[in-house]
Amino acid sequence: MNNKLNFGIALIFCLTSYSHATVSDGPYLGLELGAANQIINYQANSFNVATNGVQLYNSELTFLGRLNLGYNANKYNGFELGTSYYFNSGSNYPTGSGSMSTNTTSLDLSYIGYLPISQSKFSVFGRIGAAYDWINNSSANDSNGGIFVGMRPSASSFADIVGAGLKYNLGRNASFRLEWIANGLLFPVSINSGSQNIASWTGQTFEAGINYHF
């Protein structure tokens, strides 16, 4: 009788442990792909135009790839280092005389706080941190011979990182993530042409990926 009771308790313990299994604490490596909404806000005074009726806000949807290296201290807290590449995004100058096409490389460091959902393998999470962004101009033109002829607007500076998402534990060594990350939402990156500030950049991404936990 005691053997049967002990076996039953052991079986219940194993099933309970499996149903609440979480990925291993410690380091992990991941790859994410998704869409990036790159937002350019032009400075009206740089183009000598009035703000009324002029399109200063430009939003372009492009592709994004991101690699990450992280460390989970436990199921509630983690830290992550990531690098992202935003593919080319085009926007028109508010004067209508030209346009520019930019791509962005970003390096970010963030804290991630997890909240496991009871009786499931899901967790919701939020992130906060900082990024350093390099915005490169792959092409630029000014058809009316304006002030930006021959110049290549660019930027490199720090920005804030915030985000939120949902994680699903595939097993002890793998997890799937679906998340939104905003780069420069509170402190946009300033874009300069020569010594003149002409615009600011913000990136918002929607991405999904797999993490491998060591």
Short mmCIF file of C-alpha atoms in Angstrom, two decimals:
data_model
loop_
_atom_site.label_atom_id
_atom_site.label_comp_id
_atom_site.label_asym_id
_atom_site.label_seq_id
_atom_site.Cartn_x
_atom_site.Cartn_y
_atom_site.Cartn_z
CA MET A 1 0.00 0.00 0.00
CA ASN A 2 2.78 2.39 0.95
CA ASN A 3 4.62 1.61 -2.30
CA LYS A 4 1.50 2.43 -4.33
CA LEU A 5 1.01 5.65 -2.38
CA ASN A 6 4.63 6.68 -2.86
CA PHE A 7 4.39 5.88 -6.57
CA GLY A 8 1.23 7.99 -6.88
CA ILE A 9 2.83 10.95 -5.10
CA ALA A 10 5.93 10.68 -7.31
CA LEU A 11 3.78 10.55 -10.46
CA ILE A 12 1.77 13.62 -9.43
CA PHE A 13 5.00 15.46 -8.64
CA CYS A 14 6.48 14.62 -12.07
CA LEU A 15 3.34 15.68 -13.95
CA THR A 16 3.09 18.90 -11.98
CA SER A 17 6.75 19.68 -12.58
CA TYR A 18 6.36 19.08 -16.33
CA SER A 19 3.23 21.21 -16.65
CA HIS A 20 5.01 24.11 -14.96
CA ALA A 21 8.36 23.58 -16.67
CA THR A 22 10.30 26.72 -17.41
CA VAL A 23 13.39 27.29 -19.47
CA SER A 24 16.75 27.04 -17.77
CA ASP A 25 18.05 30.04 -15.88
CA GLY A 26 21.34 31.40 -17.15
CA PRO A 27 22.58 32.46 -20.59
CA TYR A 28 20.68 32.24 -23.86
CA LEU A 29 21.15 33.16 -27.52
CA GLY A 30 18.39 34.19 -29.91
CA LEU A 31 17.35 35.36 -33.36
CA GLU A 32 14.33 37.54 -34.13
CA LEU A 33 12.83 38.75 -37.40
CA GLY A 34 10.04 41.22 -37.99
CA ALA A 35 8.79 44.53 -39.28
CA ALA A 36 10.20 47.92 -38.35
CA ASN A 37 8.27 51.16 -38.54
CA GLN A 38 10.94 53.84 -39.03
CA ILE A 39 9.59 57.32 -38.28
CA ILE A 40 11.29 60.48 -39.55
CA ASN A 41 10.16 63.86 -38.19
CA TYR A 42 11.63 66.74 -40.20
CA GLN A 43 12.48 70.10 -38.64
CA ALA A 44 10.40 72.78 -40.36
CA ASN A 45 12.91 75.59 -39.76
CA SER A 46 15.69 73.60 -41.47
CA PHE A 47 13.69 73.60 -44.70
CA ASN A 48 12.33 77.14 -44.36
CA VAL A 49 8.74 75.91 -44.55
CA ALA A 50 5.68 76.52 -42.41
CA THR A 51 4.32 73.57 -40.47
CA ASN A 52 0.75 74.15 -41.63
CA GLY A 53 -0.12 71.76 -44.45
CA VAL A 54 3.43 70.40 -44.77
CA GLN A 55 4.20 66.69 -44.27
CA LEU A 56 6.91 66.71 -41.59
CA TYR A 57 6.01 63.26 -40.24
CA ASN A 58 7.15 60.32 -42.38
CA SER A 59 6.50 56.69 -41.45
CA GLU A 60 7.87 53.77 -43.48
CA LEU A 61 7.47 50.04 -42.79
CA THR A 62 10.55 47.91 -43.50
CA PHE A 63 12.15 44.61 -42.43
CA LEU A 64 14.33 44.06 -39.37
CA GLY A 65 16.67 41.37 -38.06
CA ARG A 66 17.90 41.13 -34.46
CA LEU A 67 20.42 38.94 -32.62
CA ASN A 68 20.41 38.79 -28.84
CA LEU A 69 22.54 37.42 -26.05
CA GLY A 70 20.91 37.36 -22.64
CA TYR A 71 21.06 36.05 -19.09
CA ASN A 72 18.07 35.12 -16.91
CA ALA A 73 18.87 35.36 -13.20
CA ASN A 74 15.56 33.58 -12.46
CA LYS A 75 12.08 33.29 -13.98
CA TYR A 76 11.32 36.92 -13.09
CA ASN A 77 14.48 38.87 -14.00
CA GLY A 78 16.88 38.97 -16.92
CA PHE A 79 19.29 41.14 -18.89
CA GLU A 80 19.85 41.23 -22.62
CA LEU A 81 22.34 42.61 -25.14
CA GLY A 82 20.99 42.89 -28.68
CA THR A 83 21.99 44.15 -32.09
CA SER A 84 19.45 45.06 -34.78
CA TYR A 85 19.58 46.01 -38.43
CA TYR A 86 16.76 48.07 -39.94
CA PHE A 87 16.68 47.74 -43.72
CA ASN A 88 16.37 50.76 -46.03
CA SER A 89 13.55 53.21 -45.42
CA GLY A 90 12.74 56.16 -47.69
CA SER A 91 11.16 59.53 -46.89
CA ASN A 92 10.51 62.74 -48.84
CA TYR A 93 11.79 66.16 -47.83
CA PRO A 94 8.94 68.44 -46.69
CA THR A 95 9.77 70.91 -49.49
CA GLY A 96 9.01 68.22 -52.06
CA SER A 97 12.39 68.88 -53.68
CA GLY A 98 14.06 65.61 -52.74
CA SER A 99 14.22 62.55 -50.55
CA MET A 100 16.56 60.37 -48.56
CA SER A 101 16.85 56.65 -47.88
CA THR A 102 18.28 55.46 -44.56
CA ASN A 103 19.23 52.20 -42.86
CA THR A 104 19.94 51.85 -39.16
CA THR A 105 22.16 49.64 -37.02
CA SER A 106 21.41 49.51 -33.30
CA LEU A 107 23.14 48.06 -30.25
CA ASP A 108 20.96 47.86 -27.13
CA LEU A 109 21.22 46.76 -23.50
CA SER A 110 18.06 46.22 -21.48
CA TYR A 111 16.57 44.81 -18.30
CA ILE A 112 13.68 42.37 -18.81
CA GLY A 113 11.08 41.68 -16.14
CA TYR A 114 8.96 38.53 -16.56
CA LEU A 115 5.55 37.69 -15.08
CA PRO A 116 4.73 33.98 -15.50
CA ILE A 117 1.08 33.21 -16.25
CA SER A 118 -0.18 30.68 -13.71
CA GLN A 119 -0.75 27.09 -14.84
CA SER A 120 0.82 27.67 -18.26
CA LYS A 121 4.12 27.93 -20.10
CA PHE A 122 3.43 31.56 -21.01
CA SER A 123 5.01 34.68 -19.49
CA VAL A 124 4.37 38.32 -20.22
CA PHE A 125 7.38 40.61 -20.03
CA GLY A 126 8.50 44.20 -20.33
CA ARG A 127 11.88 45.68 -21.11
CA ILE A 128 13.63 48.98 -20.46
CA GLY A 129 17.13 50.07 -21.38
CA ALA A 130 19.30 52.11 -23.71
CA ALA A 131 20.55 51.80 -27.27
CA TYR A 132 23.26 53.32 -29.42
CA ASP A 133 22.05 53.87 -32.98
CA TRP A 134 23.92 54.47 -36.24
CA ILE A 135 21.71 55.93 -38.99
CA ASN A 136 23.31 55.81 -42.42
CA ASN A 137 22.06 57.54 -45.53
CA SER A 138 22.24 55.14 -48.46
CA SER A 139 20.99 57.78 -50.92
CA ALA A 140 19.89 61.41 -50.89
CA ASN A 141 18.91 63.95 -53.51
CA ASP A 142 17.66 67.51 -53.75
CA SER A 143 16.28 68.14 -57.22
CA ASN A 144 15.90 71.89 -56.76
CA GLY A 145 19.51 72.53 -55.81
CA GLY A 146 18.65 73.15 -52.19
CA ILE A 147 20.82 73.25 -49.09
CA PHE A 148 21.26 69.47 -48.97
CA VAL A 149 22.89 68.99 -52.37
CA GLY A 150 26.04 66.90 -51.89
CA MET A 151 25.29 66.24 -48.22
CA ARG A 152 24.52 62.83 -46.70
CA PRO A 153 22.32 63.18 -43.60
CA SER A 154 23.39 60.78 -40.84
CA ALA A 155 23.27 60.24 -37.08
CA SER A 156 24.85 58.32 -34.23
CA SER A 157 23.74 58.72 -30.63
CA PHE A 158 22.16 57.12 -27.58
CA ALA A 159 18.41 56.53 -27.32
CA ASP A 160 15.97 54.86 -24.93
CA ILE A 161 14.60 51.32 -25.32
CA VAL A 162 11.16 50.21 -24.07
CA GLY A 163 9.15 47.15 -25.00
CA ALA A 164 6.69 44.43 -24.05
CA GLY A 165 5.86 40.95 -25.23
CA LEU A 166 4.80 37.38 -24.66
CA LYS A 167 7.10 34.37 -24.15
CA TYR A 168 6.23 30.69 -24.51
CA ASN A 169 8.50 27.99 -23.07
CA LEU A 170 9.01 25.27 -25.66
CA GLY A 171 11.10 23.20 -23.24
CA ARG A 172 14.07 23.42 -20.92
CA ASN A 173 16.32 24.73 -23.68
CA ALA A 174 14.09 26.76 -25.99
CA SER A 175 11.53 29.54 -25.87
CA PHE A 176 9.50 31.50 -28.41
CA ARG A 177 8.96 35.26 -28.13
CA LEU A 178 6.57 37.71 -29.73
CA GLU A 179 7.27 41.34 -28.86
CA TRP A 180 7.12 45.06 -29.57
CA ILE A 181 10.23 47.21 -29.05
CA ALA A 182 10.42 50.99 -29.36
CA ASN A 183 13.80 52.64 -29.99
CA GLY A 184 13.97 56.37 -29.30
CA LEU A 185 10.34 56.69 -28.25
CA LEU A 186 11.12 59.15 -25.44
CA PHE A 187 14.44 60.51 -26.77
CA PRO A 188 14.51 60.33 -30.60
CA VAL A 189 17.81 60.24 -32.49
CA SER A 190 18.75 63.54 -34.12
CA ILE A 191 19.68 63.40 -37.82
CA ASN A 192 22.16 65.99 -39.06
CA SER A 193 23.22 67.18 -42.48
CA GLY A 194 26.61 68.78 -42.01
CA SER A 195 26.27 70.81 -38.84
CA GLN A 196 22.52 71.32 -39.20
CA ASN A 197 19.85 69.26 -37.46
CA ILE A 198 17.20 68.41 -40.06
CA ALA A 199 15.13 65.61 -38.51
CA SER A 200 14.70 63.05 -35.73
CA TRP A 201 14.36 59.26 -35.96
CA THR A 202 12.32 56.76 -33.97
CA GLY A 203 12.02 53.03 -34.62
CA GLN A 204 9.17 50.77 -33.53
CA THR A 205 9.49 47.05 -34.24
CA PHE A 206 7.18 44.06 -34.15
CA GLU A 207 9.19 40.85 -34.07
CA ALA A 208 9.13 37.14 -33.32
CA GLY A 209 11.96 34.74 -32.64
CA ILE A 210 13.46 31.73 -30.93
CA ASN A 211 15.88 31.70 -28.00
CA TYR A 212 18.17 28.79 -27.15
CA HIS A 213 18.91 28.47 -23.41
CA PHE A 214 22.21 26.86 -22.41
#
